[in-house]
JSON list of C-alpha atoms in Angstrom, two decimals:
[
{"chain": "A", "resi": 736, "resn": "UNK", "atom": "CA", "xyz": [-28.63, -48.84, -37.20]},
{"chain": "A", "resi": 737, "resn": "UNK", "atom": "CA", "xyz": [-28.72, -46.53, -34.20]},
{"chain": "A", "resi": 738, "resn": "UNK", "atom": "CA", "xyz": [-26.96, -43.23, -33.94]},
{"chain": "A", "resi": 739, "resn": "UNK", "atom": "CA", "xyz": [-26.33, -41.34, -30.76]},
{"chain": "A", "resi": 740, "resn": "UNK", "atom": "CA", "xyz": [-25.89, -37.64, -30.89]},
{"chain": "A", "resi": 741, "resn": "UNK", "atom": "CA", "xyz": [-22.64, -36.60, -29.25]},
{"chain": "A", "resi": 742, "resn": "UNK", "atom": "CA", "xyz": [-21.91, -33.04, -28.21]},
{"chain": "A", "resi": 743, "resn": "UNK", "atom": "CA", "xyz": [-18.53, -31.75, -27.17]},
{"chain": "A", "resi": 744, "resn": "UNK", "atom": "CA", "xyz": [-18.20, -28.28, -25.85]},
{"chain": "A", "resi": 745, "resn": "UNK", "atom": "CA", "xyz": [-14.96, -26.40, -26.09]},
{"chain": "A", "resi": 746, "resn": "UNK", "atom": "CA", "xyz": [-13.93, -23.50, -23.99]},
{"chain": "A", "resi": 747, "resn": "UNK", "atom": "CA", "xyz": [-12.19, -20.76, -25.88]},
{"chain": "A", "resi": 748, "resn": "UNK", "atom": "CA", "xyz": [-8.51, -20.52, -25.07]},
{"chain": "A", "resi": 749, "resn": "UNK", "atom": "CA", "xyz": [-5.97, -18.02, -26.22]},
{"chain": "A", "resi": 750, "resn": "UNK", "atom": "CA", "xyz": [-2.41, -19.28, -26.40]},
{"chain": "A", "resi": 751, "resn": "UNK", "atom": "CA", "xyz": [0.55, -17.35, -27.69]},
{"chain": "A", "resi": 752, "resn": "UNK", "atom": "CA", "xyz": [1.91, -19.85, -30.19]},
{"chain": "A", "resi": 753, "resn": "UNK", "atom": "CA", "xyz": [5.44, -18.43, -29.90]},
{"chain": "A", "resi": 754, "resn": "UNK", "atom": "CA", "xyz": [5.49, -20.00, -26.41]},
{"chain": "A", "resi": 755, "resn": "UNK", "atom": "CA", "xyz": [4.73, -23.40, -27.86]},
{"chain": "A", "resi": 756, "resn": "UNK", "atom": "CA", "xyz": [6.09, -23.61, -31.40]},
{"chain": "A", "resi": 757, "resn": "UNK", "atom": "CA", "xyz": [9.56, -23.24, -32.86]},
{"chain": "A", "resi": 758, "resn": "UNK", "atom": "CA", "xyz": [11.46, -23.62, -29.58]},
{"chain": "A", "resi": 759, "resn": "UNK", "atom": "CA", "xyz": [14.29, -25.64, -31.25]},
{"chain": "A", "resi": 760, "resn": "UNK", "atom": "CA", "xyz": [14.36, -27.76, -28.10]},
{"chain": "A", "resi": 761, "resn": "UNK", "atom": "CA", "xyz": [16.02, -30.71, -29.86]},
{"chain": "A", "resi": 762, "resn": "UNK", "atom": "CA", "xyz": [18.10, -28.90, -32.45]},
{"chain": "A", "resi": 763, "resn": "UNK", "atom": "CA", "xyz": [21.73, -29.86, -32.43]},
{"chain": "A", "resi": 764, "resn": "UNK", "atom": "CA", "xyz": [22.34, -26.43, -33.89]},
{"chain": "A", "resi": 765, "resn": "UNK", "atom": "CA", "xyz": [21.40, -24.76, -30.64]},
{"chain": "A", "resi": 766, "resn": "UNK", "atom": "CA", "xyz": [24.38, -25.83, -28.53]},
{"chain": "A", "resi": 767, "resn": "UNK", "atom": "CA", "xyz": [24.60, -22.45, -26.84]},
{"chain": "A", "resi": 768, "resn": "UNK", "atom": "CA", "xyz": [20.90, -22.35, -25.99]},
{"chain": "A", "resi": 769, "resn": "UNK", "atom": "CA", "xyz": [21.05, -25.90, -24.70]},
{"chain": "A", "resi": 770, "resn": "UNK", "atom": "CA", "xyz": [23.97, -24.92, -22.50]},
{"chain": "A", "resi": 771, "resn": "UNK", "atom": "CA", "xyz": [21.92, -22.01, -21.13]},
{"chain": "A", "resi": 772, "resn": "UNK", "atom": "CA", "xyz": [18.82, -24.21, -20.72]},
{"chain": "A", "resi": 773, "resn": "UNK", "atom": "CA", "xyz": [20.77, -26.80, -18.73]},
{"chain": "A", "resi": 774, "resn": "UNK", "atom": "CA", "xyz": [21.98, -24.12, -16.35]},
{"chain": "A", "resi": 775, "resn": "UNK", "atom": "CA", "xyz": [18.40, -23.51, -15.24]},
{"chain": "A", "resi": 776, "resn": "UNK", "atom": "CA", "xyz": [17.44, -27.16, -14.54]},
{"chain": "A", "resi": 777, "resn": "UNK", "atom": "CA", "xyz": [17.14, -27.67, -10.77]},
{"chain": "A", "resi": 778, "resn": "UNK", "atom": "CA", "xyz": [19.59, -30.09, -9.17]},
{"chain": "A", "resi": 779, "resn": "UNK", "atom": "CA", "xyz": [16.97, -32.62, -8.16]},
{"chain": "A", "resi": 780, "resn": "UNK", "atom": "CA", "xyz": [13.38, -32.52, -9.27]},
{"chain": "A", "resi": 781, "resn": "UNK", "atom": "CA", "xyz": [10.44, -34.85, -8.32]},
{"chain": "A", "resi": 782, "resn": "UNK", "atom": "CA", "xyz": [7.98, -36.23, -10.90]},
{"chain": "A", "resi": 783, "resn": "UNK", "atom": "CA", "xyz": [4.32, -37.33, -10.64]},
{"chain": "A", "resi": 784, "resn": "UNK", "atom": "CA", "xyz": [5.57, -40.92, -10.27]},
{"chain": "A", "resi": 785, "resn": "UNK", "atom": "CA", "xyz": [7.46, -40.41, -6.98]},
{"chain": "A", "resi": 786, "resn": "UNK", "atom": "CA", "xyz": [9.89, -43.22, -7.85]},
{"chain": "A", "resi": 787, "resn": "UNK", "atom": "CA", "xyz": [11.20, -41.14, -10.78]},
{"chain": "A", "resi": 788, "resn": "UNK", "atom": "CA", "xyz": [13.57, -38.25, -10.15]},
{"chain": "A", "resi": 789, "resn": "UNK", "atom": "CA", "xyz": [15.55, -35.83, -12.23]},
{"chain": "A", "resi": 790, "resn": "UNK", "atom": "CA", "xyz": [19.14, -35.11, -11.23]},
{"chain": "A", "resi": 791, "resn": "UNK", "atom": "CA", "xyz": [21.61, -32.76, -12.83]},
{"chain": "A", "resi": 792, "resn": "UNK", "atom": "CA", "xyz": [25.25, -32.02, -12.26]},
{"chain": "A", "resi": 793, "resn": "UNK", "atom": "CA", "xyz": [28.10, -30.06, -13.75]},
{"chain": "A", "resi": 794, "resn": "UNK", "atom": "CA", "xyz": [31.73, -31.09, -13.95]},
{"chain": "A", "resi": 795, "resn": "UNK", "atom": "CA", "xyz": [34.51, -28.98, -15.46]},
{"chain": "A", "resi": 796, "resn": "UNK", "atom": "CA", "xyz": [37.10, -30.54, -17.76]},
{"chain": "A", "resi": 797, "resn": "UNK", "atom": "CA", "xyz": [37.32, -32.85, -20.79]},
{"chain": "A", "resi": 798, "resn": "UNK", "atom": "CA", "xyz": [36.06, -36.42, -21.12]},
{"chain": "A", "resi": 799, "resn": "UNK", "atom": "CA", "xyz": [37.86, -39.06, -23.14]},
{"chain": "A", "resi": 800, "resn": "UNK", "atom": "CA", "xyz": [35.24, -40.24, -25.63]},
{"chain": "A", "resi": 801, "resn": "UNK", "atom": "CA", "xyz": [35.87, -43.96, -24.98]},
{"chain": "A", "resi": 802, "resn": "UNK", "atom": "CA", "xyz": [35.54, -43.46, -21.21]},
{"chain": "A", "resi": 803, "resn": "UNK", "atom": "CA", "xyz": [32.36, -41.44, -21.65]},
{"chain": "A", "resi": 804, "resn": "UNK", "atom": "CA", "xyz": [30.91, -44.28, -23.81]},
{"chain": "A", "resi": 805, "resn": "UNK", "atom": "CA", "xyz": [31.78, -46.79, -21.04]},
{"chain": "A", "resi": 806, "resn": "UNK", "atom": "CA", "xyz": [30.08, -44.59, -18.45]},
{"chain": "A", "resi": 807, "resn": "UNK", "atom": "CA", "xyz": [26.89, -44.23, -20.51]},
{"chain": "A", "resi": 808, "resn": "UNK", "atom": "CA", "xyz": [26.86, -47.93, -21.59]},
{"chain": "A", "resi": 809, "resn": "UNK", "atom": "CA", "xyz": [27.17, -49.10, -17.99]},
{"chain": "A", "resi": 810, "resn": "UNK", "atom": "CA", "xyz": [24.15, -46.90, -17.06]},
{"chain": "A", "resi": 811, "resn": "UNK", "atom": "CA", "xyz": [21.94, -47.64, -20.09]},
{"chain": "A", "resi": 812, "resn": "UNK", "atom": "CA", "xyz": [23.02, -51.05, -21.41]},
{"chain": "A", "resi": 813, "resn": "UNK", "atom": "CA", "xyz": [24.62, -53.04, -18.63]},
{"chain": "A", "resi": 814, "resn": "UNK", "atom": "CA", "xyz": [22.43, -51.44, -15.93]},
{"chain": "A", "resi": 815, "resn": "UNK", "atom": "CA", "xyz": [25.06, -52.30, -13.33]},
{"chain": "A", "resi": 816, "resn": "UNK", "atom": "CA", "xyz": [25.51, -49.02, -11.51]},
{"chain": "A", "resi": 817, "resn": "UNK", "atom": "CA", "xyz": [24.12, -49.14, -7.99]},
{"chain": "A", "resi": 818, "resn": "UNK", "atom": "CA", "xyz": [23.15, -46.50, -5.44]},
{"chain": "A", "resi": 819, "resn": "UNK", "atom": "CA", "xyz": [24.15, -46.42, -1.74]},
{"chain": "A", "resi": 820, "resn": "UNK", "atom": "CA", "xyz": [21.31, -48.86, -0.89]},
{"chain": "A", "resi": 821, "resn": "UNK", "atom": "CA", "xyz": [22.68, -51.30, -3.49]},
{"chain": "A", "resi": 822, "resn": "UNK", "atom": "CA", "xyz": [19.67, -50.73, -5.76]},
{"chain": "A", "resi": 823, "resn": "UNK", "atom": "CA", "xyz": [20.32, -50.55, -9.47]},
{"chain": "A", "resi": 824, "resn": "UNK", "atom": "CA", "xyz": [20.03, -47.10, -10.99]},
{"chain": "A", "resi": 825, "resn": "UNK", "atom": "CA", "xyz": [17.60, -47.10, -13.88]},
{"chain": "A", "resi": 826, "resn": "UNK", "atom": "CA", "xyz": [18.16, -44.23, -16.31]},
{"chain": "A", "resi": 827, "resn": "UNK", "atom": "CA", "xyz": [15.12, -43.53, -18.45]},
{"chain": "A", "resi": 828, "resn": "UNK", "atom": "CA", "xyz": [16.41, -40.32, -20.10]},
{"chain": "A", "resi": 829, "resn": "UNK", "atom": "CA", "xyz": [19.84, -38.76, -20.35]},
{"chain": "A", "resi": 830, "resn": "UNK", "atom": "CA", "xyz": [20.74, -35.44, -21.96]},
{"chain": "A", "resi": 831, "resn": "UNK", "atom": "CA", "xyz": [23.55, -32.98, -21.66]},
{"chain": "A", "resi": 832, "resn": "UNK", "atom": "CA", "xyz": [26.36, -31.02, -23.15]},
{"chain": "A", "resi": 833, "resn": "UNK", "atom": "CA", "xyz": [29.88, -32.50, -22.82]},
{"chain": "A", "resi": 834, "resn": "UNK", "atom": "CA", "xyz": [33.41, -31.52, -23.69]},
{"chain": "A", "resi": 835, "resn": "UNK", "atom": "CA", "xyz": [35.28, -34.29, -25.46]},
{"chain": "A", "resi": 836, "resn": "UNK", "atom": "CA", "xyz": [39.09, -34.19, -25.30]},
{"chain": "A", "resi": 837, "resn": "UNK", "atom": "CA", "xyz": [40.71, -33.14, -28.58]},
{"chain": "A", "resi": 838, "resn": "UNK", "atom": "CA", "xyz": [37.35, -31.94, -30.08]},
{"chain": "A", "resi": 839, "resn": "UNK", "atom": "CA", "xyz": [36.90, -28.20, -30.44]},
{"chain": "A", "resi": 840, "resn": "UNK", "atom": "CA", "xyz": [33.08, -28.46, -30.73]},
{"chain": "A", "resi": 841, "resn": "UNK", "atom": "CA", "xyz": [30.55, -28.81, -27.92]},
{"chain": "A", "resi": 842, "resn": "UNK", "atom": "CA", "xyz": [28.98, -32.26, -28.01]},
{"chain": "A", "resi": 843, "resn": "UNK", "atom": "CA", "xyz": [25.33, -32.99, -27.16]},
{"chain": "A", "resi": 844, "resn": "UNK", "atom": "CA", "xyz": [24.61, -36.32, -25.53]},
{"chain": "A", "resi": 845, "resn": "UNK", "atom": "CA", "xyz": [21.04, -37.72, -25.61]},
{"chain": "A", "resi": 846, "resn": "UNK", "atom": "CA", "xyz": [19.79, -41.07, -24.41]},
{"chain": "A", "resi": 847, "resn": "UNK", "atom": "CA", "xyz": [16.46, -42.77, -24.03]},
{"chain": "A", "resi": 848, "resn": "UNK", "atom": "CA", "xyz": [16.32, -46.16, -22.30]},
{"chain": "A", "resi": 849, "resn": "UNK", "atom": "CA", "xyz": [19.09, -48.18, -24.04]},
{"chain": "A", "resi": 850, "resn": "UNK", "atom": "CA", "xyz": [19.72, -45.84, -26.98]},
{"chain": "A", "resi": 851, "resn": "UNK", "atom": "CA", "xyz": [22.10, -42.90, -26.91]},
{"chain": "A", "resi": 852, "resn": "UNK", "atom": "CA", "xyz": [23.92, -40.61, -29.29]},
{"chain": "A", "resi": 853, "resn": "UNK", "atom": "CA", "xyz": [26.80, -38.17, -29.13]},
{"chain": "A", "resi": 854, "resn": "UNK", "atom": "CA", "xyz": [26.47, -35.37, -31.67]},
{"chain": "A", "resi": 855, "resn": "UNK", "atom": "CA", "xyz": [28.93, -32.58, -32.34]},
{"chain": "A", "resi": 856, "resn": "UNK", "atom": "CA", "xyz": [27.37, -29.12, -32.51]},
{"chain": "A", "resi": 857, "resn": "UNK", "atom": "CA", "xyz": [28.68, -26.41, -34.79]},
{"chain": "A", "resi": 858, "resn": "UNK", "atom": "CA", "xyz": [29.47, -24.39, -31.65]},
{"chain": "A", "resi": 859, "resn": "UNK", "atom": "CA", "xyz": [33.16, -24.45, -30.64]},
{"chain": "A", "resi": 860, "resn": "UNK", "atom": "CA", "xyz": [34.46, -24.04, -27.11]},
{"chain": "A", "resi": 861, "resn": "UNK", "atom": "CA", "xyz": [35.97, -20.58, -26.76]},
{"chain": "A", "resi": 862, "resn": "UNK", "atom": "CA", "xyz": [39.61, -20.44, -25.73]},
{"chain": "A", "resi": 863, "resn": "UNK", "atom": "CA", "xyz": [38.87, -18.18, -22.78]},
{"chain": "A", "resi": 864, "resn": "UNK", "atom": "CA", "xyz": [36.09, -20.29, -21.30]},
{"chain": "A", "resi": 865, "resn": "UNK", "atom": "CA", "xyz": [36.43, -23.31, -19.11]},
{"chain": "A", "resi": 866, "resn": "UNK", "atom": "CA", "xyz": [35.13, -26.46, -20.72]},
{"chain": "A", "resi": 867, "resn": "UNK", "atom": "CA", "xyz": [32.24, -27.83, -18.69]},
{"chain": "A", "resi": 868, "resn": "UNK", "atom": "CA", "xyz": [30.08, -30.96, -18.81]},
{"chain": "A", "resi": 869, "resn": "UNK", "atom": "CA", "xyz": [26.42, -30.68, -17.80]},
{"chain": "A", "resi": 870, "resn": "UNK", "atom": "CA", "xyz": [24.27, -33.79, -17.55]},
{"chain": "A", "resi": 871, "resn": "UNK", "atom": "CA", "xyz": [20.58, -34.26, -16.77]},
{"chain": "A", "resi": 872, "resn": "UNK", "atom": "CA", "xyz": [19.43, -37.81, -15.88]},
{"chain": "A", "resi": 873, "resn": "UNK", "atom": "CA", "xyz": [15.86, -38.92, -15.32]},
{"chain": "A", "resi": 874, "resn": "UNK", "atom": "CA", "xyz": [15.15, -42.30, -13.74]},
{"chain": "A", "resi": 875, "resn": "UNK", "atom": "CA", "xyz": [14.70, -44.47, -10.67]},
{"chain": "A", "resi": 876, "resn": "UNK", "atom": "CA", "xyz": [17.05, -45.04, -7.74]},
{"chain": "A", "resi": 877, "resn": "UNK", "atom": "CA", "xyz": [19.40, -42.31, -9.03]},
{"chain": "A", "resi": 878, "resn": "UNK", "atom": "CA", "xyz": [22.08, -41.07, -6.67]},
{"chain": "A", "resi": 879, "resn": "UNK", "atom": "CA", "xyz": [23.49, -37.71, -7.74]},
{"chain": "A", "resi": 880, "resn": "UNK", "atom": "CA", "xyz": [26.67, -38.05, -5.70]},
{"chain": "A", "resi": 881, "resn": "UNK", "atom": "CA", "xyz": [27.56, -41.46, -7.03]},
{"chain": "A", "resi": 882, "resn": "UNK", "atom": "CA", "xyz": [26.79, -40.53, -10.65]},
{"chain": "A", "resi": 883, "resn": "UNK", "atom": "CA", "xyz": [28.85, -37.37, -10.35]},
{"chain": "A", "resi": 884, "resn": "UNK", "atom": "CA", "xyz": [31.76, -39.33, -8.82]},
{"chain": "A", "resi": 885, "resn": "UNK", "atom": "CA", "xyz": [31.60, -41.84, -11.66]},
{"chain": "A", "resi": 886, "resn": "UNK", "atom": "CA", "xyz": [31.48, -39.04, -14.22]},
{"chain": "A", "resi": 887, "resn": "UNK", "atom": "CA", "xyz": [34.44, -37.30, -12.57]},
{"chain": "A", "resi": 888, "resn": "UNK", "atom": "CA", "xyz": [36.39, -40.55, -12.80]},
{"chain": "A", "resi": 889, "resn": "UNK", "atom": "CA", "xyz": [35.63, -40.41, -16.55]},
{"chain": "A", "resi": 890, "resn": "UNK", "atom": "CA", "xyz": [36.45, -36.74, -17.03]},
{"chain": "A", "resi": 891, "resn": "UNK", "atom": "CA", "xyz": [39.70, -36.80, -15.05]},
{"chain": "A", "resi": 892, "resn": "UNK", "atom": "CA", "xyz": [40.83, -39.73, -17.22]},
{"chain": "A", "resi": 893, "resn": "UNK", "atom": "CA", "xyz": [41.94, -41.81, -14.26]},
{"chain": "A", "resi": 894, "resn": "UNK", "atom": "CA", "xyz": [42.63, -45.49, -14.78]},
{"chain": "A", "resi": 895, "resn": "UNK", "atom": "CA", "xyz": [40.80, -46.22, -11.52]},
{"chain": "A", "resi": 896, "resn": "UNK", "atom": "CA", "xyz": [37.81, -48.52, -11.97]},
{"chain": "A", "resi": 897, "resn": "UNK", "atom": "CA", "xyz": [34.32, -47.35, -11.20]},
{"chain": "A", "resi": 898, "resn": "UNK", "atom": "CA", "xyz": [34.22, -47.93, -7.40]},
{"chain": "A", "resi": 899, "resn": "UNK", "atom": "CA", "xyz": [32.00, -50.41, -5.60]},
{"chain": "A", "resi": 900, "resn": "UNK", "atom": "CA", "xyz": [28.84, -48.93, -7.15]},
{"chain": "A", "resi": 901, "resn": "UNK", "atom": "CA", "xyz": [29.73, -50.50, -10.50]},
{"chain": "A", "resi": 902, "resn": "UNK", "atom": "CA", "xyz": [29.33, -54.29, -10.48]},
{"chain": "A", "resi": 903, "resn": "UNK", "atom": "CA", "xyz": [30.40, -56.03, -13.67]},
{"chain": "A", "resi": 904, "resn": "UNK", "atom": "CA", "xyz": [29.15, -59.41, -12.46]},
{"chain": "A", "resi": 905, "resn": "UNK", "atom": "CA", "xyz": [25.86, -58.17, -11.02]},
{"chain": "A", "resi": 906, "resn": "UNK", "atom": "CA", "xyz": [23.55, -57.06, -13.80]},
{"chain": "A", "resi": 907, "resn": "UNK", "atom": "CA", "xyz": [20.32, -55.47, -12.59]},
{"chain": "A", "resi": 908, "resn": "UNK", "atom": "CA", "xyz": [17.06, -56.95, -13.75]}
]
């Protein structure tokens, strides 16, 4: 049996662990801090893979929960929302803070590929503040204007269908 001696050299690094640990980034208990964090996410952000972008938008008002579910399901499950070039929008990650009609608590929405969850936080909307929805979407072929329009159609509780960018009979592959 042969053995090869293997040396690994490490450079000494000093990292303040408070900058890395215990950030509570995914705590549902940190609704307020999530709201503040989402305010600082740039509107559109490129990634190393240039086909992937991050978009964010904010819409005031309340969403009907069933309409919000339809909006998210069309993006994540049906994959039938298209951009201006008629390319299917592919959402890889979805996160945000939403205001659901008739619910006093702020609701966190999180989605990865085809899975998503709406979770109430213990933080209630204050009577003197305007209810606001903030979403961050990461994916391919995303069009911020179209996604915001579709979300506004959800939030304003209109009975209008999802415009020409939503194609029930044209599932993306």
